[in-house]
Amino acid sequence: MTTAHHVTAGTRQSGDVLVALRAHPRLVLRVHSPVADLVGDRLRTLGLEALEAAGIAAASVEIHDNAASEWIVRARLRTAVRRWHAATGTAEAAVPAKEEKP
Amino acid sequence: MSAVSLYVSAGRPGYVEHALTVTGVDAIVLDLEDSVQDADKDAARDLAAELLRFYDGLPPRLLVRVNAPGGEHLDADLEALVPLGLNRFRLPQVRTREDLDRALARVEALAEGTGNAPPRVELMIETVAALHGLEEIVADRPEITALTFGGEDYLRDSRAAGASDDLWEAKRALVEKAAAVGLPAYDTVYSNLHDRDAVWQDAHRAARLGFAGKSIIHPAQSPVTRDAFAAAQG
C-alpha cells in the first residue's frame, strides 16, 4: 500500500513480514516479532542495512515480523524502500544484480 | 509417467517456503501472473529475486510463471530475474510467433555473460489464436519444452471470439497438435479442493485424452492426480 509519505510492503500473514515507512524528521526503526528475543537484532540489522543502502536517513520504520525467513525480509525491505522513493520523489539507489550472501 | 506441477503465488511467501518442501510434485511454479494483483507485481518480483539470490539461481524443481507479453510487467520480470539465473519459466498468453520471439530475444540479451543455461520454456496455450497457430509459434524453437493449457483464460478468449466454449474440445486439439510437434502437453488446473472423486475424474479424463501431466493449485491434489494418471496410463 502507498499513500503520500506512507508506504508498506508485505503482510502480517504467517511466514511474512510487514514493513511500513512513514514520514518522520529522523530515522526511527521499531521491530515487532513474536520471537523478537531470537531474531530482533537480526531484523534490526537488515532494516538498517536496507535503509542505509537506499539512502533513507529520515523515516519512521516499523517491521512487523511473523516468522519470515531472511530472504523474505530482504524482499519486503527492498519493495518498501522502492515504494518510499516513488512516494517521496527521491532517487532510488542502484541495486546490484547479485549480492554477497551473509 | 506423469508430470505434476504445483502453482504457488509469489504474493504468499509462507506458501512459497512450504511449496519448496512439498513431496510428490515434479515442478513448483512460482506465479507472478494471475495470482498477483497489479499493485503488488513489484513485491512479487522482489520476492522471486530474493529467492534466486538466496539459492544463487533457481532452486531445484522451481520455474517461474512470468507475466504476459504485451504488458508492462514481462520486461520488468525478465530484467529482474534473468540476470539472477532465471532460465526455466512458463510464458502465458502468447498469441503469435512474434510474442514468443520478442520474449526470447529479451531473455537472450539479458542472459549474455551470466553463464545461465539455455532457457527452457513451457508455453501456455490460453487463446484461440495460439491454439490455431501453434505449429508456427513453436517451429524451430528448441527452447520450448512443453505446452500447458490455460483453461480459464482460454474460455474467456474463446467466448470473446465467438468460438466454441467446449474446453475439452480445445484440450483434445491441443493434445493432437502437441503430439504433431513432438512436445508434451500439460492440462490446466482444476480448482476443486474438496471433492476427491471430482479431482480424480478430471485428472483421469485429461490423462486418457493424452496429456502428459497436469498443474495443481494445492499439494493435496497431488496424490489423487498421480493416482488418476497412473490408472489411465496403465
Short mmCIF file of C-alpha atoms in Angstrom, two decimals:
data_model
loop_
_atom_site.label_atom_id
_atom_site.label_comp_id
_atom_site.label_asym_id
_atom_site.label_seq_id
_atom_site.Cartn_x
_atom_site.Cartn_y
_atom_site.Cartn_z
CA MET A 1 0.00 0.00 0.00
CA THR A 2 1.21 3.51 -0.78
CA THR A 3 -0.19 6.88 0.22
CA ALA A 4 1.59 10.22 0.44
CA HIS A 5 4.66 9.53 2.56
CA HIS A 6 3.29 6.28 3.95
CA VAL A 7 4.20 3.03 2.27
CA THR A 8 4.00 -0.62 3.21
CA ALA A 9 5.25 -3.88 1.78
CA GLY A 10 4.32 -7.40 2.83
CA THR A 11 1.62 -8.70 5.12
CA ARG A 12 1.12 -9.95 8.66
CA GLN A 13 0.43 -13.48 7.41
CA SER A 14 2.42 -16.38 8.77
CA GLY A 15 5.82 -16.60 7.14
CA ASP A 16 5.69 -12.98 6.00
CA VAL A 17 6.76 -9.62 7.33
CA LEU A 18 5.09 -6.24 7.02
CA VAL A 19 7.40 -3.25 6.55
CA ALA A 20 5.91 0.23 6.95
CA LEU A 21 7.59 3.59 6.38
CA ARG A 22 6.14 6.96 7.38
CA ALA A 23 7.46 10.46 7.14
CA HIS A 24 9.46 11.43 10.22
CA PRO A 25 12.13 14.07 10.88
CA ARG A 26 14.71 11.45 11.85
CA LEU A 27 15.32 7.74 11.43
CA VAL A 28 13.35 5.59 13.88
CA LEU A 29 13.24 1.82 13.48
CA ARG A 30 10.98 -0.44 15.51
CA VAL A 31 10.90 -4.21 15.25
CA HIS A 32 7.96 -6.37 16.35
CA SER A 33 8.12 -10.14 16.31
CA PRO A 34 6.65 -12.99 18.35
CA VAL A 35 10.22 -14.27 18.55
CA ALA A 36 11.88 -10.88 18.93
CA ASP A 37 14.32 -12.14 21.54
CA LEU A 38 15.74 -14.51 18.92
CA VAL A 39 15.52 -12.51 15.70
CA GLY A 40 15.03 -8.91 16.76
CA ASP A 41 18.68 -7.90 16.44
CA ARG A 42 18.98 -9.52 13.03
CA LEU A 43 15.80 -7.86 11.76
CA ARG A 44 17.06 -4.53 13.03
CA THR A 45 20.39 -5.02 11.25
CA LEU A 46 18.68 -6.00 7.99
CA GLY A 47 16.41 -2.99 8.25
CA LEU A 48 19.21 -0.53 8.91
CA GLU A 49 21.32 -2.02 6.10
CA ALA A 50 18.47 -1.68 3.64
CA LEU A 51 17.71 1.88 4.70
CA GLU A 52 21.35 2.91 4.51
CA ALA A 53 21.80 1.29 1.09
CA ALA A 54 18.70 3.13 -0.12
CA GLY A 55 19.91 6.44 1.29
CA ILE A 56 16.96 6.84 3.64
CA ALA A 57 18.10 8.82 6.67
CA ALA A 58 14.78 10.11 7.94
CA ALA A 59 11.65 7.99 8.31
CA SER A 60 9.68 6.07 10.88
CA VAL A 61 10.11 2.41 10.02
CA GLU A 62 8.13 -0.46 11.52
CA ILE A 63 8.99 -4.09 10.87
CA HIS A 64 6.21 -6.48 11.90
CA ASP A 65 7.63 -9.98 11.59
CA ASN A 66 5.56 -13.14 11.59
CA ALA A 67 8.29 -15.77 11.40
CA ALA A 68 9.58 -14.76 7.97
CA SER A 69 12.82 -16.16 6.64
CA GLU A 70 15.64 -13.75 5.97
CA TRP A 71 15.24 -13.79 2.17
CA ILE A 72 11.62 -12.78 2.60
CA VAL A 73 12.57 -9.93 4.94
CA ARG A 74 15.13 -8.73 2.40
CA ALA A 75 12.49 -8.83 -0.36
CA ARG A 76 9.95 -6.87 1.67
CA LEU A 77 12.54 -4.27 2.64
CA ARG A 78 13.56 -3.88 -0.98
CA THR A 79 9.95 -3.33 -2.04
CA ALA A 80 9.28 -0.93 0.81
CA VAL A 81 12.25 1.33 0.10
CA ARG A 82 11.45 1.41 -3.64
CA ARG A 83 7.87 2.40 -2.85
CA TRP A 84 9.20 5.02 -0.43
CA HIS A 85 11.36 6.56 -3.14
CA ALA A 86 8.40 6.55 -5.51
CA ALA A 87 6.13 8.16 -2.91
CA THR A 88 8.61 10.82 -1.84
CA GLY A 89 10.09 11.51 -5.23
CA THR A 90 13.58 10.68 -4.04
CA ALA A 91 16.19 8.79 -6.03
CA GLU A 92 16.43 5.05 -5.75
CA ALA A 93 19.91 3.66 -5.16
CA ALA A 94 21.16 1.19 -7.77
CA VAL A 95 20.83 -2.43 -6.68
CA PRO A 96 23.50 -4.85 -7.85
CA ALA A 97 22.21 -7.92 -9.69
CA LYS A 98 23.93 -10.24 -7.27
CA GLU A 99 24.97 -9.53 -3.72
CA GLU A 100 27.21 -11.35 -1.31
CA LYS A 101 25.25 -13.61 0.95
CA PRO A 102 25.75 -13.01 4.69
CA MET B 1 4.80 -41.27 -16.25
CA SER B 2 3.07 -38.02 -15.42
CA ALA B 3 4.32 -34.57 -14.51
CA VAL B 4 2.52 -32.77 -11.74
CA SER B 5 3.35 -29.11 -11.22
CA LEU B 6 2.20 -27.09 -8.22
CA TYR B 7 1.37 -23.40 -8.59
CA VAL B 8 2.27 -21.12 -5.72
CA SER B 9 1.71 -17.39 -5.66
CA ALA B 10 4.72 -15.12 -5.29
CA GLY B 11 2.39 -12.95 -3.24
CA ARG B 12 2.33 -15.54 -0.45
CA PRO B 13 5.86 -16.13 0.82
CA GLY B 14 4.78 -18.52 3.55
CA TYR B 15 3.20 -20.73 0.93
CA VAL B 16 6.31 -20.47 -1.24
CA GLU B 17 8.51 -21.79 1.54
CA HIS B 18 6.09 -24.64 2.14
CA ALA B 19 5.87 -25.46 -1.56
CA LEU B 20 9.63 -25.85 -1.78
CA THR B 21 9.40 -28.74 0.67
CA VAL B 22 6.35 -30.47 -0.81
CA THR B 23 6.94 -34.02 -1.98
CA GLY B 24 5.05 -35.72 -4.80
CA VAL B 25 5.26 -32.90 -7.30
CA ASP B 26 7.67 -32.68 -10.20
CA ALA B 27 7.74 -28.93 -10.50
CA ILE B 28 6.82 -25.86 -8.49
CA VAL B 29 5.59 -22.90 -10.50
CA LEU B 30 6.19 -19.60 -8.74
CA ASP B 31 3.43 -17.42 -10.11
CA LEU B 32 3.94 -13.75 -10.89
CA GLU B 33 0.90 -13.53 -13.14
CA ASP B 34 -2.74 -14.31 -12.35
CA SER B 35 -2.38 -14.72 -8.58
CA VAL B 36 -0.72 -11.32 -8.14
CA GLN B 37 -2.64 -8.06 -8.46
CA ASP B 38 -1.11 -5.24 -10.47
CA ALA B 39 -0.38 -3.16 -7.37
CA ASP B 40 1.71 -5.98 -5.93
CA LYS B 41 3.64 -7.04 -9.05
CA ASP B 42 6.72 -5.21 -7.77
CA ALA B 43 6.59 -7.01 -4.42
CA ALA B 44 6.12 -10.41 -6.04
CA ARG B 45 9.03 -9.75 -8.38
CA ASP B 46 11.21 -8.71 -5.44
CA LEU B 47 10.28 -11.90 -3.66
CA ALA B 48 11.25 -14.01 -6.67
CA ALA B 49 14.50 -12.08 -6.99
CA GLU B 50 15.45 -12.63 -3.36
CA LEU B 51 14.62 -16.30 -3.67
CA LEU B 52 17.00 -16.57 -6.62
CA ARG B 53 19.67 -14.63 -4.71
CA PHE B 54 19.27 -16.93 -1.71
CA TYR B 55 19.63 -20.07 -3.84
CA ASP B 56 22.21 -18.46 -6.15
CA GLY B 57 19.89 -19.31 -9.04
CA LEU B 58 16.72 -21.32 -9.42
CA PRO B 59 16.12 -23.91 -6.70
CA PRO B 60 15.59 -27.46 -7.92
CA ARG B 61 12.15 -28.11 -9.44
CA LEU B 62 11.28 -24.40 -9.48
CA LEU B 63 10.18 -22.48 -12.53
CA VAL B 64 8.56 -19.07 -12.70
CA ARG B 65 5.36 -18.11 -14.46
CA VAL B 66 6.25 -14.65 -15.66
CA ASN B 67 3.74 -12.08 -16.85
CA ALA B 68 2.24 -11.98 -20.32
CA PRO B 69 3.83 -10.47 -23.43
CA GLY B 70 2.49 -7.11 -24.44
CA GLY B 71 2.01 -5.75 -20.95
CA GLU B 72 4.28 -3.65 -18.79
CA HIS B 73 5.25 -6.45 -16.43
CA LEU B 74 7.02 -9.05 -18.56
CA ASP B 75 10.05 -6.91 -19.33
CA ALA B 76 10.37 -5.98 -15.65
CA ASP B 77 10.16 -9.67 -14.68
CA LEU B 78 12.85 -10.67 -17.13
CA GLU B 79 15.12 -7.73 -16.29
CA ALA B 80 14.93 -8.55 -12.59
CA LEU B 81 15.22 -12.32 -12.77
CA VAL B 82 17.24 -13.43 -15.81
CA PRO B 83 20.47 -11.85 -14.51
CA LEU B 84 19.91 -13.81 -11.27
CA GLY B 85 19.70 -17.13 -13.09
CA LEU B 86 16.13 -17.46 -14.32
CA ASN B 87 16.17 -19.81 -17.27
CA ARG B 88 13.12 -22.03 -16.67
CA PHE B 89 9.80 -20.31 -16.99
CA ARG B 90 6.20 -20.61 -18.05
CA LEU B 91 5.20 -17.97 -20.59
CA PRO B 92 1.46 -17.16 -20.55
CA GLN B 93 -0.83 -15.51 -23.07
CA VAL B 94 1.37 -15.91 -26.12
CA ARG B 95 -0.77 -15.26 -29.18
CA THR B 96 1.71 -15.13 -32.02
CA ARG B 97 5.20 -16.16 -33.04
CA GLU B 98 6.21 -12.52 -32.65
CA ASP B 99 5.21 -12.59 -28.97
CA LEU B 100 7.48 -15.56 -28.39
CA ASP B 101 10.38 -14.25 -30.46
CA ARG B 102 10.32 -10.91 -28.67
CA ALA B 103 10.32 -12.52 -25.22
CA LEU B 104 13.12 -14.95 -26.06
CA ALA B 105 15.22 -12.22 -27.64
CA ARG B 106 14.94 -10.26 -24.39
CA VAL B 107 15.94 -13.33 -22.37
CA GLU B 108 18.90 -13.96 -24.63
CA ALA B 109 20.11 -10.37 -24.30
CA LEU B 110 19.73 -10.33 -20.52
CA ALA B 111 21.43 -13.72 -20.12
CA GLU B 112 24.52 -12.67 -22.01
CA GLY B 113 27.55 -13.10 -19.80
CA THR B 114 25.59 -14.64 -16.91
CA GLY B 115 26.52 -18.26 -17.55
CA ASN B 116 22.84 -19.19 -17.46
CA ALA B 117 21.93 -22.48 -19.11
CA PRO B 118 19.85 -22.03 -22.27
CA PRO B 119 16.23 -21.13 -21.50
CA ARG B 120 13.62 -23.86 -21.11
CA VAL B 121 10.16 -22.52 -21.68
CA GLU B 122 6.76 -24.04 -21.05
CA LEU B 123 4.45 -22.24 -23.44
CA MET B 124 0.95 -21.61 -22.16
CA ILE B 125 -1.82 -22.04 -24.69
CA GLU B 126 -4.60 -19.76 -23.49
CA THR B 127 -6.06 -18.24 -26.61
CA VAL B 128 -7.82 -19.42 -29.74
CA ALA B 129 -5.14 -17.72 -31.81
CA ALA B 130 -2.32 -19.57 -30.06
CA LEU B 131 -4.04 -22.92 -30.45
CA HIS B 132 -4.69 -22.36 -34.14
CA GLY B 133 -1.19 -21.02 -34.79
CA LEU B 134 0.65 -23.46 -32.57
CA GLU B 135 2.78 -25.11 -35.24
CA GLU B 136 4.10 -21.78 -36.48
CA ILE B 137 4.70 -20.44 -32.96
CA VAL B 138 6.88 -23.34 -31.81
CA ALA B 139 8.62 -24.18 -35.10
CA ASP B 140 12.42 -24.30 -34.75
CA ARG B 141 12.26 -23.13 -31.19
CA PRO B 142 14.10 -25.77 -29.13
CA GLU B 143 13.66 -23.58 -26.04
CA ILE B 144 10.04 -24.74 -25.88
CA THR B 145 9.98 -27.91 -23.78
CA ALA B 146 6.26 -28.30 -23.13
CA LEU B 147 2.83 -26.85 -23.79
CA THR B 148 0.49 -26.10 -20.93
CA PHE B 149 -3.19 -25.38 -21.26
CA GLY B 150 -4.63 -22.32 -19.52
CA GLY B 151 -8.29 -23.22 -19.15
CA GLU B 152 -9.88 -20.12 -17.63
CA ASP B 153 -8.14 -17.69 -19.95
CA TYR B 154 -8.83 -19.90 -22.96
CA LEU B 155 -12.51 -20.00 -22.10
CA ARG B 156 -12.65 -16.23 -21.73
CA ASP B 157 -10.85 -15.73 -25.03
CA SER B 158 -12.92 -18.25 -26.96
CA ARG B 159 -16.17 -16.74 -25.75
CA ALA B 160 -14.97 -13.27 -26.72
CA ALA B 161 -14.03 -14.61 -30.14
CA GLY B 162 -17.39 -16.32 -30.53
CA ALA B 163 -15.66 -19.68 -30.79
CA SER B 164 -16.67 -22.94 -29.13
CA ASP B 165 -16.63 -22.84 -25.34
CA ASP B 166 -16.15 -26.59 -25.05
CA LEU B 167 -12.92 -26.79 -23.07
CA TRP B 168 -12.47 -30.50 -23.67
CA GLU B 169 -12.71 -29.94 -27.39
CA ALA B 170 -9.88 -27.42 -27.11
CA LYS B 171 -7.90 -29.77 -24.91
CA ARG B 172 -8.24 -32.54 -27.48
CA ALA B 173 -7.00 -30.20 -30.18
CA LEU B 174 -4.04 -29.16 -28.04
CA VAL B 175 -3.03 -32.74 -27.30
CA GLU B 176 -3.18 -33.61 -31.00
CA LYS B 177 -1.18 -30.57 -32.03
CA ALA B 178 1.37 -31.14 -29.27
CA ALA B 179 1.90 -34.68 -30.48
CA ALA B 180 2.33 -33.42 -34.02
CA VAL B 181 5.11 -31.03 -32.97
CA GLY B 182 6.69 -33.51 -30.57
CA LEU B 183 6.02 -31.72 -27.30
CA PRO B 184 4.34 -32.92 -24.11
CA ALA B 185 1.11 -31.18 -23.17
CA TYR B 186 0.09 -30.48 -19.58
CA ASP B 187 -3.50 -29.92 -18.55
CA THR B 188 -4.86 -26.85 -16.80
CA VAL B 189 -5.60 -26.65 -13.08
CA TYR B 190 -8.78 -27.94 -11.51
CA SER B 191 -9.91 -25.59 -8.77
CA ASN B 192 -11.97 -28.04 -6.71
CA LEU B 193 -10.16 -28.82 -3.46
CA HIS B 194 -12.90 -30.62 -1.58
CA ASP B 195 -14.20 -33.41 -3.80
CA ARG B 196 -11.71 -36.22 -4.25
CA ASP B 197 -13.76 -38.01 -6.89
CA ALA B 198 -14.13 -34.86 -8.97
CA VAL B 199 -10.37 -34.18 -8.84
CA TRP B 200 -9.67 -37.79 -9.80
CA GLN B 201 -12.19 -37.80 -12.66
CA ASP B 202 -10.84 -34.56 -14.10
CA ALA B 203 -7.25 -35.81 -13.99
CA HIS B 204 -8.22 -39.23 -15.34
CA ARG B 205 -10.03 -37.70 -18.30
CA ALA B 206 -7.02 -35.49 -19.03
CA ALA B 207 -4.68 -38.46 -18.90
CA ARG B 208 -6.90 -40.55 -21.17
CA LEU B 209 -7.01 -37.70 -23.62
CA GLY B 210 -3.22 -37.82 -23.85
CA PHE B 211 -1.98 -35.10 -21.53
CA ALA B 212 1.44 -35.91 -20.07
CA GLY B 213 0.74 -34.14 -16.81
CA LYS B 214 -1.28 -31.53 -15.02
CA SER B 215 -0.95 -28.38 -12.99
CA ILE B 216 -2.41 -28.27 -9.49
CA ILE B 217 -3.13 -25.46 -7.04
CA HIS B 218 -2.80 -27.32 -3.74
CA PRO B 219 -0.44 -30.06 -2.56
CA ALA B 220 -3.44 -32.17 -1.53
CA GLN B 221 -4.36 -32.57 -5.20
CA SER B 222 -1.07 -34.26 -5.98
CA PRO B 223 -1.60 -37.87 -4.82
CA VAL B 224 -5.10 -38.01 -6.32
CA THR B 225 -3.86 -36.58 -9.60
CA ARG B 226 -0.96 -39.02 -9.74
CA ASP B 227 -3.28 -41.91 -8.98
CA ALA B 228 -5.66 -40.88 -11.77
CA PHE B 229 -2.83 -40.58 -14.31
CA ALA B 230 -1.41 -43.95 -13.27
CA ALA B 231 -4.84 -45.56 -13.66
CA ALA B 232 -5.36 -44.03 -17.10
CA GLN B 233 -1.89 -44.80 -18.38
CA GLY B 234 -1.97 -48.37 -17.09
#
